[in-house]
Tab-separated table of C-alpha atoms and ligand atoms in Angstrom:
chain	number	residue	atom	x	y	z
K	147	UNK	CA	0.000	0.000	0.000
K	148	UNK	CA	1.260	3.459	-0.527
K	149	UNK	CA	2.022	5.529	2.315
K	150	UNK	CA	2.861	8.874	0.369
K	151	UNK	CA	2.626	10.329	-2.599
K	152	UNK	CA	4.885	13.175	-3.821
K	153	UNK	CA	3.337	15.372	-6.848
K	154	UNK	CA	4.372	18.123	-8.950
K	155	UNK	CA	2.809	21.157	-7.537
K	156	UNK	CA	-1.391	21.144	-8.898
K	157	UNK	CA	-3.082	23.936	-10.051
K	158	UNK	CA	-6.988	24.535	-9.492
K	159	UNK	CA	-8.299	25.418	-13.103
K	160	UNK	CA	-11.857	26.157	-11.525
K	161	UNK	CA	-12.435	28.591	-8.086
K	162	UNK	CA	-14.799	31.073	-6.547
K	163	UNK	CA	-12.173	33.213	-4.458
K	164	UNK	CA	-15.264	35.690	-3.805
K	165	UNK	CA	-13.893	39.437	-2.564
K	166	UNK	CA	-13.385	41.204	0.748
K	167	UNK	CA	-13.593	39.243	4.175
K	168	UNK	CA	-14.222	36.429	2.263
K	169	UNK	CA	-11.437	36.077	0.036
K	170	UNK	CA	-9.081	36.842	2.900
K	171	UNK	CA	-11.092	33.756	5.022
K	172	UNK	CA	-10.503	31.633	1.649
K	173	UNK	CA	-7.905	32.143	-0.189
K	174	UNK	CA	-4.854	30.913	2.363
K	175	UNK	CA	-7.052	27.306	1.932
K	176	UNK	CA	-6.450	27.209	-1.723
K	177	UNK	CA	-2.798	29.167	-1.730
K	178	UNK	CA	-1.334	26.055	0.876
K	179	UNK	CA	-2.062	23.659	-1.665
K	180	UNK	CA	-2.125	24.908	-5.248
K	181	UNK	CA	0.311	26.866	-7.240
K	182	UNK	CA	-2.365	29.015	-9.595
K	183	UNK	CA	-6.037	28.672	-9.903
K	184	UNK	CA	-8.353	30.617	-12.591
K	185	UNK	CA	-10.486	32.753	-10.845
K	186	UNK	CA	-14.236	32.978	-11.540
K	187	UNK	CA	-15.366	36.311	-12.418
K	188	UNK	CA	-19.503	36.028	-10.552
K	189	UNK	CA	-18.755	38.544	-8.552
K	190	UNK	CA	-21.358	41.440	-7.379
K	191	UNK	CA	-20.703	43.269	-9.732
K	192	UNK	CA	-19.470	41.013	-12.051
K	193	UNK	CA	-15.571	41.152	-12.888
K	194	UNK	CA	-16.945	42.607	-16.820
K	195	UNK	CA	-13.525	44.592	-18.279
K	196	UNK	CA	-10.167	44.319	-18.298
K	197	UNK	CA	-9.827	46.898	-15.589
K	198	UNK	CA	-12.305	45.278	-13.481
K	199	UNK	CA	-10.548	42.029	-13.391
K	200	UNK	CA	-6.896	43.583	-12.946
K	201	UNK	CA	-8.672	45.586	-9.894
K	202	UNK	CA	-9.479	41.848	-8.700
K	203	UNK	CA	-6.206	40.569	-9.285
K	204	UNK	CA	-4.450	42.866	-6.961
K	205	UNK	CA	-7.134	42.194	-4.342
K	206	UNK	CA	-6.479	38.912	-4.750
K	207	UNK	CA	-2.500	39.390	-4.276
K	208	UNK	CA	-3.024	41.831	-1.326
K	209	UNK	CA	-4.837	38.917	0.394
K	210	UNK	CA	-2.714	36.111	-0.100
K	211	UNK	CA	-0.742	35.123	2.886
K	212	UNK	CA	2.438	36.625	3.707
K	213	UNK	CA	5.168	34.244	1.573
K	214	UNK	CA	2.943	32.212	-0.338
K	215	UNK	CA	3.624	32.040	-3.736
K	216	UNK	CA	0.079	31.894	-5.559
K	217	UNK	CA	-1.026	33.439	-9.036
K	218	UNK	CA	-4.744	34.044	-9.555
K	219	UNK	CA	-5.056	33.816	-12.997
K	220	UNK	CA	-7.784	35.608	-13.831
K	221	UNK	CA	-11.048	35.455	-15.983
K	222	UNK	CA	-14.298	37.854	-17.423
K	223	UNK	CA	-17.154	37.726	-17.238
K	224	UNK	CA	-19.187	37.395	-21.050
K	225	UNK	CA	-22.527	39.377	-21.271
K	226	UNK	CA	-24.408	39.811	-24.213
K	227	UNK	CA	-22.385	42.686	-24.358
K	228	UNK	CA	-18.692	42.124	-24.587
K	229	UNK	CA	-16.977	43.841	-27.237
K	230	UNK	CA	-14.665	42.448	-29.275
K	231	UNK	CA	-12.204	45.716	-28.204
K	232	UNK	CA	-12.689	44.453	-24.591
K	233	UNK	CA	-10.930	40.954	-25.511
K	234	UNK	CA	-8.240	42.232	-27.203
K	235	UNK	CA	-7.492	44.509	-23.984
K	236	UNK	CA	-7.884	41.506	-22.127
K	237	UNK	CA	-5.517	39.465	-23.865
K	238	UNK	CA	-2.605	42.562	-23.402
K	239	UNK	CA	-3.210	42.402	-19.803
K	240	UNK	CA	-2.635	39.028	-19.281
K	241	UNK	CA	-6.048	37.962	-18.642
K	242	UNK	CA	-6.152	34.018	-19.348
K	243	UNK	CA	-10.073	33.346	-20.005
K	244	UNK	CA	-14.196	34.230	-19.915
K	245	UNK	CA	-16.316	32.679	-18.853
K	246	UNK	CA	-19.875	31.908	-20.263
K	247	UNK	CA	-22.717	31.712	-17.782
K	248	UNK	CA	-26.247	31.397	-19.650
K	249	UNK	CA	-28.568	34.196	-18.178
K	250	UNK	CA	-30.169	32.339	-14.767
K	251	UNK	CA	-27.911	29.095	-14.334
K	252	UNK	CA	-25.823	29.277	-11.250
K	253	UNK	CA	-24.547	31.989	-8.360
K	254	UNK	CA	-24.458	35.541	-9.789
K	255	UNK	CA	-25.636	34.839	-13.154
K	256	UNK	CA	-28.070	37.523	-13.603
K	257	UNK	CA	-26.075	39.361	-15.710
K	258	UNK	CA	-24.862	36.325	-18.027
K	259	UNK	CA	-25.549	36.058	-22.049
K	260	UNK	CA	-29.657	35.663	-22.687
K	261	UNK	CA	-28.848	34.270	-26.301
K	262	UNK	CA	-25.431	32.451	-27.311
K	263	UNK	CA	-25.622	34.923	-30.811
K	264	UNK	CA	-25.318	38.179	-28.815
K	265	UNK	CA	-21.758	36.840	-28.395
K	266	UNK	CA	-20.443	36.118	-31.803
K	267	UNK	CA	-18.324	39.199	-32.205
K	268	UNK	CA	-16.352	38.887	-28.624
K	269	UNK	CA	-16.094	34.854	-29.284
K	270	UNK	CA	-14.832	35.597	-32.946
K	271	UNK	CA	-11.789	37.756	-30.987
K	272	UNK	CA	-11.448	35.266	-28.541
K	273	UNK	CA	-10.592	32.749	-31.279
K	274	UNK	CA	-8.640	35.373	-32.459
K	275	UNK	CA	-6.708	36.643	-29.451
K	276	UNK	CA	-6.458	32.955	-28.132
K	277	UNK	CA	-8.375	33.179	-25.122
K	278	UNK	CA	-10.084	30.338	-23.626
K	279	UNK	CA	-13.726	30.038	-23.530
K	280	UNK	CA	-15.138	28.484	-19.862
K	281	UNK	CA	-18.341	27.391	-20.080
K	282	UNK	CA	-20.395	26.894	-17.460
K	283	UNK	CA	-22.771	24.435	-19.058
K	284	UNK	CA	-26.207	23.922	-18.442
K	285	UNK	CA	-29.772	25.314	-20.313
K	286	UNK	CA	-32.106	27.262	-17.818
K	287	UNK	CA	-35.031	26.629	-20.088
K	288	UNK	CA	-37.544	25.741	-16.959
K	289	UNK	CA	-39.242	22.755	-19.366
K	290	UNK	CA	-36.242	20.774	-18.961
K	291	UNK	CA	-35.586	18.855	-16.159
K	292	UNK	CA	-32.888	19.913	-13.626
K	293	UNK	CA	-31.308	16.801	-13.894
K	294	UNK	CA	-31.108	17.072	-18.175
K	295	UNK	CA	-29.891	20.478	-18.571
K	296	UNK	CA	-26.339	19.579	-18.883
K	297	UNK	CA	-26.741	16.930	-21.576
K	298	UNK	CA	-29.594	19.324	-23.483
K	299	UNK	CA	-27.089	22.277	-23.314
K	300	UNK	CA	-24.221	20.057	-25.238
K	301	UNK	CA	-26.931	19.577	-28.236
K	302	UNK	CA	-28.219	22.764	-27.956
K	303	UNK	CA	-25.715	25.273	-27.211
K	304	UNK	CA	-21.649	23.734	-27.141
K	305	UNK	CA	-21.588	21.263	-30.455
K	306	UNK	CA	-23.352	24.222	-32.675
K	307	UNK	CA	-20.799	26.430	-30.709
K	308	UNK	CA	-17.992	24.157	-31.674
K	309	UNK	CA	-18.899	24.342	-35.126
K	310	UNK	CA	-19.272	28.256	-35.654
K	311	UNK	CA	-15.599	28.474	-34.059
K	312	UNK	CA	-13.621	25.526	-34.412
K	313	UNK	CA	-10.489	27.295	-33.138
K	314	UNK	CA	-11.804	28.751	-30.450
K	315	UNK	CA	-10.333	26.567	-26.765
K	316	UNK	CA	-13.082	25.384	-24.732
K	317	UNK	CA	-13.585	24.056	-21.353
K	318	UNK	CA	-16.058	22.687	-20.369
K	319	UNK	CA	-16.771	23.288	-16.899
K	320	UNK	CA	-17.904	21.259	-13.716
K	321	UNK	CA	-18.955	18.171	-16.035
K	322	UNK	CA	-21.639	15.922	-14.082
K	323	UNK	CA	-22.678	13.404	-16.597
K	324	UNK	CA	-21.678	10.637	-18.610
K	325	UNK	CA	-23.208	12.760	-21.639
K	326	UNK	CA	-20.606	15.259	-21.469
K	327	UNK	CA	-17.319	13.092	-20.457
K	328	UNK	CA	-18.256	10.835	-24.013
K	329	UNK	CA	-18.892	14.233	-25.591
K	330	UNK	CA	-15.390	15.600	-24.786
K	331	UNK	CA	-13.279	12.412	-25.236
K	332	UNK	CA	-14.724	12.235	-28.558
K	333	UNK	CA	-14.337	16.005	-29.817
K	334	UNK	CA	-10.760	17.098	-30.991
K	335	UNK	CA	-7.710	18.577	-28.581
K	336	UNK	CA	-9.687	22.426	-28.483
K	337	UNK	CA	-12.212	20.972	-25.945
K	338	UNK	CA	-11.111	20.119	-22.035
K	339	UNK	CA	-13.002	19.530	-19.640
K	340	UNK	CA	-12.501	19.942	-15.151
K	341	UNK	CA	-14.175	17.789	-12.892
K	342	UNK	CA	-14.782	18.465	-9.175
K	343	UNK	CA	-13.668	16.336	-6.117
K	344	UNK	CA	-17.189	16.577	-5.075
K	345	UNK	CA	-18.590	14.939	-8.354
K	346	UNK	CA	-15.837	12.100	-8.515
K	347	UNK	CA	-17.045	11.302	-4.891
K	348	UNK	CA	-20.949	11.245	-4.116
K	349	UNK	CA	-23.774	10.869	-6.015
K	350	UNK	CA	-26.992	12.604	-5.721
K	351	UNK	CA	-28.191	10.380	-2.613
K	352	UNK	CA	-25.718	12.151	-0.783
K	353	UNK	CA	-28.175	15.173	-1.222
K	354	UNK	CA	-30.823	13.351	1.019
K	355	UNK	CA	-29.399	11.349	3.184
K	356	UNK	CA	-31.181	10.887	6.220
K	357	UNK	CA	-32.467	14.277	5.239
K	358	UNK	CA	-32.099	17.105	3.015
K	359	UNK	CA	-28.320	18.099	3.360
K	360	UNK	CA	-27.549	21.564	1.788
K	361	UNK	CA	-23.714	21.833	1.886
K	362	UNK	CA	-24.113	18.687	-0.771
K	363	UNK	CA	-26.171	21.181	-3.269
K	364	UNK	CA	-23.934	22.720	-5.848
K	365	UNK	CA	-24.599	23.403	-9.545
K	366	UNK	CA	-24.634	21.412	-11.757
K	367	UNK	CA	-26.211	19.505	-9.381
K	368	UNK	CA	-24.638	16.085	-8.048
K	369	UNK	CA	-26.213	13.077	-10.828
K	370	UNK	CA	-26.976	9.424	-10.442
K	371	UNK	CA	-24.238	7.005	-10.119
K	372	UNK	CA	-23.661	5.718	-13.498
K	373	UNK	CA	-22.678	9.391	-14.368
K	374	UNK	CA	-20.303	9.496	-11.477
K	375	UNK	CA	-18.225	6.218	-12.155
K	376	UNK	CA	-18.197	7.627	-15.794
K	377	UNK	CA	-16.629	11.029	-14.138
K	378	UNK	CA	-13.955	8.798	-12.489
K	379	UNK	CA	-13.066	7.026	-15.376
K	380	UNK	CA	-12.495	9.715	-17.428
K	381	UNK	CA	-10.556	11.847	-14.575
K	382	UNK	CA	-8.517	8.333	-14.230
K	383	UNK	CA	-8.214	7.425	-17.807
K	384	UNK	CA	-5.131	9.529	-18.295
K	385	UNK	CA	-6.744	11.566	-21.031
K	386	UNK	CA	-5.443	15.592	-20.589
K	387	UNK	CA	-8.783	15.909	-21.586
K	388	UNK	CA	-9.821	16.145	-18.232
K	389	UNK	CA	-7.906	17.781	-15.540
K	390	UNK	CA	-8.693	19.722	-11.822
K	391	UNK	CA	-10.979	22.316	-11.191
K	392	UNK	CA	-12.380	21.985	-7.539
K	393	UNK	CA	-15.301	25.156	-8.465
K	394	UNK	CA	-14.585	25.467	-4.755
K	395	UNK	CA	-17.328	27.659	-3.494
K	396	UNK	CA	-18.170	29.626	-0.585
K	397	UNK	CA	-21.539	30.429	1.262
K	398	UNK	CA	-21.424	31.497	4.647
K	399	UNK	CA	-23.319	28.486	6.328
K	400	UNK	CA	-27.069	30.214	6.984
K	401	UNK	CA	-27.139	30.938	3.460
K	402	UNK	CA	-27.050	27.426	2.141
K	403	UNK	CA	-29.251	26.542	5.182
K	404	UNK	CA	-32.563	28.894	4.983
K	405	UNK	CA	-35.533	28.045	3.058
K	406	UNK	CA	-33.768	28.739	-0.760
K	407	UNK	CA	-30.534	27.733	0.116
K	408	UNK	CA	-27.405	28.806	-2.327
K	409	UNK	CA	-25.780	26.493	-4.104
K	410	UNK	CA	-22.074	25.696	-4.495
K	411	UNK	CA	-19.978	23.341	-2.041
K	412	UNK	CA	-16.680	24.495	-0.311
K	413	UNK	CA	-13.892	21.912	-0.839
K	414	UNK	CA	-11.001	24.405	-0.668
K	415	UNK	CA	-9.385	23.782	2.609
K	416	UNK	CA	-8.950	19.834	1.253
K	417	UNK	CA	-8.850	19.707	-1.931
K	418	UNK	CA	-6.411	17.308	-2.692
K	419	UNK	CA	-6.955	15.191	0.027
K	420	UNK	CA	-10.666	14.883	-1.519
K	421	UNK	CA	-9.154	13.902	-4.932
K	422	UNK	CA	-6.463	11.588	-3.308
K	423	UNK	CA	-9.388	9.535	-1.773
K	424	UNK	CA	-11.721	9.743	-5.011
K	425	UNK	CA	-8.463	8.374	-6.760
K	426	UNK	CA	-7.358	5.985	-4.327
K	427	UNK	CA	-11.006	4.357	-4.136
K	428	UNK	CA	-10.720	3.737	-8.230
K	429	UNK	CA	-7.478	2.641	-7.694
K	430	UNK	CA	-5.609	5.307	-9.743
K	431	UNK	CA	-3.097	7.322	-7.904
K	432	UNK	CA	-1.078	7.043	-10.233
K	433	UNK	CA	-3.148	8.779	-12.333
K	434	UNK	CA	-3.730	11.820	-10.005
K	435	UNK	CA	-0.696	13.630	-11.058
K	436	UNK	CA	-1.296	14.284	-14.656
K	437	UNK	CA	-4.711	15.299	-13.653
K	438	UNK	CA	-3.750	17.430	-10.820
K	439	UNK	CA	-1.012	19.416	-12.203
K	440	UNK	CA	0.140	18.703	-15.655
K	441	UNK	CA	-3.110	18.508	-18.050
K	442	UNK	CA	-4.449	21.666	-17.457
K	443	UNK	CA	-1.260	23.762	-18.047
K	444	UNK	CA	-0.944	21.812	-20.997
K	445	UNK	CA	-3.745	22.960	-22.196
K	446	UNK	CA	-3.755	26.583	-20.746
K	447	UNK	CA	-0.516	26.784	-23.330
K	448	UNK	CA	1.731	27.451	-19.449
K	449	UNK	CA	4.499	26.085	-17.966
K	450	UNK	CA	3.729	23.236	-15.212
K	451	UNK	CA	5.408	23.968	-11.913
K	452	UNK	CA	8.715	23.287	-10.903
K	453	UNK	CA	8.350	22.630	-7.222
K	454	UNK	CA	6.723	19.190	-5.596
K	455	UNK	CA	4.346	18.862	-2.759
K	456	UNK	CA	3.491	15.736	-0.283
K	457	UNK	CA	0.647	13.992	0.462
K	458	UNK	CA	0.480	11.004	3.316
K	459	UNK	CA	-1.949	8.321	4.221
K	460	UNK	CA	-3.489	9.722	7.089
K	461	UNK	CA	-6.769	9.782	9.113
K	462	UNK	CA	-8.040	12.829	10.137
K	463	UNK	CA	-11.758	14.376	10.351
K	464	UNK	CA	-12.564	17.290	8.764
K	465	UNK	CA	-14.051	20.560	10.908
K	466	UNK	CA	-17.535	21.530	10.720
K	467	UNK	CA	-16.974	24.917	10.508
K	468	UNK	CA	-15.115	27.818	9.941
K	469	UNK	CA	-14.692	31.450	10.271
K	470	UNK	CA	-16.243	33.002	7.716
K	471	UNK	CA	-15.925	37.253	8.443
K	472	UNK	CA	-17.985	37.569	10.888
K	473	UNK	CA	-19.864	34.175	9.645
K	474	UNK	CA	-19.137	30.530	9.688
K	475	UNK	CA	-18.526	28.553	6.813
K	476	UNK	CA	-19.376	24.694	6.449
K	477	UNK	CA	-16.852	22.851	4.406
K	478	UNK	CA	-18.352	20.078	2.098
K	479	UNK	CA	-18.172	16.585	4.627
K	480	UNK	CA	-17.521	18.147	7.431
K	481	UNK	CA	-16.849	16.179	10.491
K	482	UNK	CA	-16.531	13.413	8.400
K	483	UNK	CA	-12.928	11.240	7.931
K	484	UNK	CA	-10.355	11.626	5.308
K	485	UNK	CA	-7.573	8.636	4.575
K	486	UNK	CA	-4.940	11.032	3.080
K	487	UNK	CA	-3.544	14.575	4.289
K	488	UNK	CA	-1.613	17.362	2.697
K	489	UNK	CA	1.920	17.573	3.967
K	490	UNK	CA	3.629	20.566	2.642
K	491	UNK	CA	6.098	21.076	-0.083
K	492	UNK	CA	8.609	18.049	-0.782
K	493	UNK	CA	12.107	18.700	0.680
K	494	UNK	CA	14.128	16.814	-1.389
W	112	NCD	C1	-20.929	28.536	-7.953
W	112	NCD	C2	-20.896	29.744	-7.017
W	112	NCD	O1	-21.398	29.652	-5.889
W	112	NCD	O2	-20.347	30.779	-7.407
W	112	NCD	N1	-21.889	27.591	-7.437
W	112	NCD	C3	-21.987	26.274	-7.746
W	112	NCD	O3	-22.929	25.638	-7.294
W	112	NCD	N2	-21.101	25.653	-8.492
W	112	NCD	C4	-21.228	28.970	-9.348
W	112	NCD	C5	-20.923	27.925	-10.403
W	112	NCD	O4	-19.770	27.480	-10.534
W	112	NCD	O5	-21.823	27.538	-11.147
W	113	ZN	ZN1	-20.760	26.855	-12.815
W	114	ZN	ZN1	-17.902	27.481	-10.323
C-alpha cells in the first residue's frame, strides 16, 4: 500500500475566491495547496472589463498570505455585451479566459448572455486573441428537467458552438454526466473539460441522506451514479482531456441553510486530500498527477510547476466549521474522515 505520494505542484483550473472578508477567510485554503487557480469572475458586480478584473487581481494578491507564492489567474465575465475591443485589452493584460454563464444558471448569473448569438463578435476575438472560452454548461429553459440540462445544453448550445468556431479553446466546466465526459473524449484537442472532487465522490443520494443536506447542493447539481463512475473514469483514464478544477465555493453556512438555500460546495481547505481519496477508491493514484497538475497547463498553453508537494496516508476528520468574516462557513463533509492529508512542499 502506498504511504505517500509526492506530486508536482497542482493547479486549481476552476475557483470562486469571492472578494473582501471572504477572500481573505478563503484564499490561504487554496494558496497552501495549489500553485495558480483561474479565478471565476460572478462577482457582485461582475468582474466585466479588463480593468475590473486587474482591480481583482491585486485584491487577490493583497490577500494572499504573507510568503505564499500563488497566481490568480484571472477570468471575465461574457454578457451579451462584450466587445470584441474588450478581448483584445484583455488578452494585453494578461487575462487568461471568460467565462460563459447562460442568463439564470448558477450563483451571480443575472447578468450572463440571454442568447449564445449576442456573443459572436467577442467569441470571434477570442478565437482570435487565443483566449479560452469556460463554459459553465447547463440550459435554464424551466421545461427541462434539472437533472437534463447539462446533456440538453451540449446539443443545444456547445456542439453548434464548436462548429461556428472551431479554433476557439473550450472548457467545459464542472462536467456531471456521462453525456458530457463521451462528448469531450470524442471532440478534438480544443475541448477540455474539469471535474470536481465533489462529483468524482458522491452521487446525488448524498443530497438526502437521512435528510435534506444543503452543503451537498452545488450546480450542476450532483447526478446518479452511473454518471459518477463515468466522471472517475475519465478523470482516471489519463486523457489531458480532463484535468482539476475543484469550483470550490463559498456560502457562509445560513445561506445554504434557509428556506432557498445557495448552491455551491466548499472543498477548498482539502482539496487534494478529496481527490487523493476519489483516486485511491478507483485505484488510480497514479493517475492523479497528470490530472492534478500537468493537463491543465498543458492545455492553458503554461508552464507546469517546478516545485513538488506531499501527500500522506493519514486519518483525520474534517471541521464543521469555519470562520467566515464575521460568519461561519461549512466545508463540504464536514466532520466526516479523510484517509490522506496534505503535507507541505517536498524537501528533497
Ligand atoms: C458557484 C458559485 O457559488 O459561485 N456555485 C456552484 O454551485 N457551483 C457557481 C458555479 O460554478 O456555477
Ligand atoms: Zn458553474
Ligand atoms: Zn464554479
Amino acid at each position: 500500500m502506498v504511504d505517500s505520494l509526492t506530486l508536482t505542484r497542482p493547479d486549481d483550473w476552476h475557483l470562486h475566491l469571492r472578494d473582501g472578508v471572504a477572500l481573505r477567510a478563503v484564499l490561504p485554503h487554496t494558496a497552501r495547496q495549489f500553485a495558480r487557480a483561474i479565478v471565476m469572475p460572478n462577482l457582485q458586480p461582475p468582474v466585466t472589463t479588463t480593468a475590473l478584473a486587474l482591480a481583482y487581481k491585486r485584491r487577490i494578491v493583497e490577500a494572499a498570505p504573507d510568503g505564499a507564492r500563488f497566481e490568480p489567474l484571472m477570468t471575465l465575465y461574457l454578457t451579451d455585451r462584450t466587445a470584441p475591443d474588450e478581448i483584445r485589452r484583455a488578452r494585453e493584460a494578461g487575462i487568461v479566459a471568460v467565462k460563459l454563464y447562460p442568463a439564470g444558471a448558477t450563483t451571480n448569473s443575472d447578468a450572463g448572455v440571454t442568447d449564445i448569438r449576442k456573443t459572436f463578435a467577442a467569441l470571434e476575438a477570442m478565437q482570435r486573441e487565443g483566449l479560452r472560452l469556460l463554459v459553465h454548461g447547463e440550459v435554464t429553459d424551466p421545461a427541462v428537467d434539472v437533472f437534463d440540462r447539462e446533456a440538453v445544453f451540449i446539443e443545444r448550445v456547445l456542439d453548434p458552438l464548436r462548429r461556428d468556431f472551431p479554433a476557439l479553446k473550450v472548457v467545459f466546466e464542472h462536467i456531471t454526466t456521462q453525456d458530457a465526459a463521451q462528448y469531450v473524449a470524442a471532440a478534438g484537442a480544443n475541448l477540455a473539460a474539469t471535474i470536481t472532487a465533489h462529483h468524482l465522490l458522491y452521487n446525488r443520494n448524498a443530497l438526502f441522506k437521512g435528510g435534506l443536506r444543503p452543503h451537498w447542493y452545488c450546480l450542476p447539481v450532483l447526478k446518479r451514479e452511473t454518471h459518477r463512475q463515468a466522471l472517475l473514469r475519465a478523470a482516471t483514464s489519463g486523457s489531458p482531456k480532463f484535468f482539476l478544477g475543484t469550483d470550490s465555493a463559498p456560502h457562509a453556512a445560513h445561506l445554504k441553510e434557509q428556506a432557498c438555500g445557495c448552491a455551491g460546495c466548499y472543498t477548498a481547505l482539502a482539496a487534494l486530500e478529496l481527490y487523493a481519496q476519489a483516486f485511491d477508491e478507483a485505484g488510480a493514484l497514479d493517475r492523479l498527477e497528470g490530472f492534478a497538475s500537468f493537463f491543465g497547463a498543458d492545455f492553458y498553453g503554461l508552464p507546469r510547476n517546478a516545485d513538488r508537494i506531499v501527500l500522506k496516508r493519514e486519518t483525520w476528520t474534517l471541521p464543521e466549521a469555519l470562520p467566515f468574516g464575521e460568519h461561519v462557513l461549512a466545508p463540504l463533509a464536514g466532520g466526516e474522515t479523510l484517509s490522506w492529508r496534505f503535507a507541505g512542499e517536498a524537501t528533497s
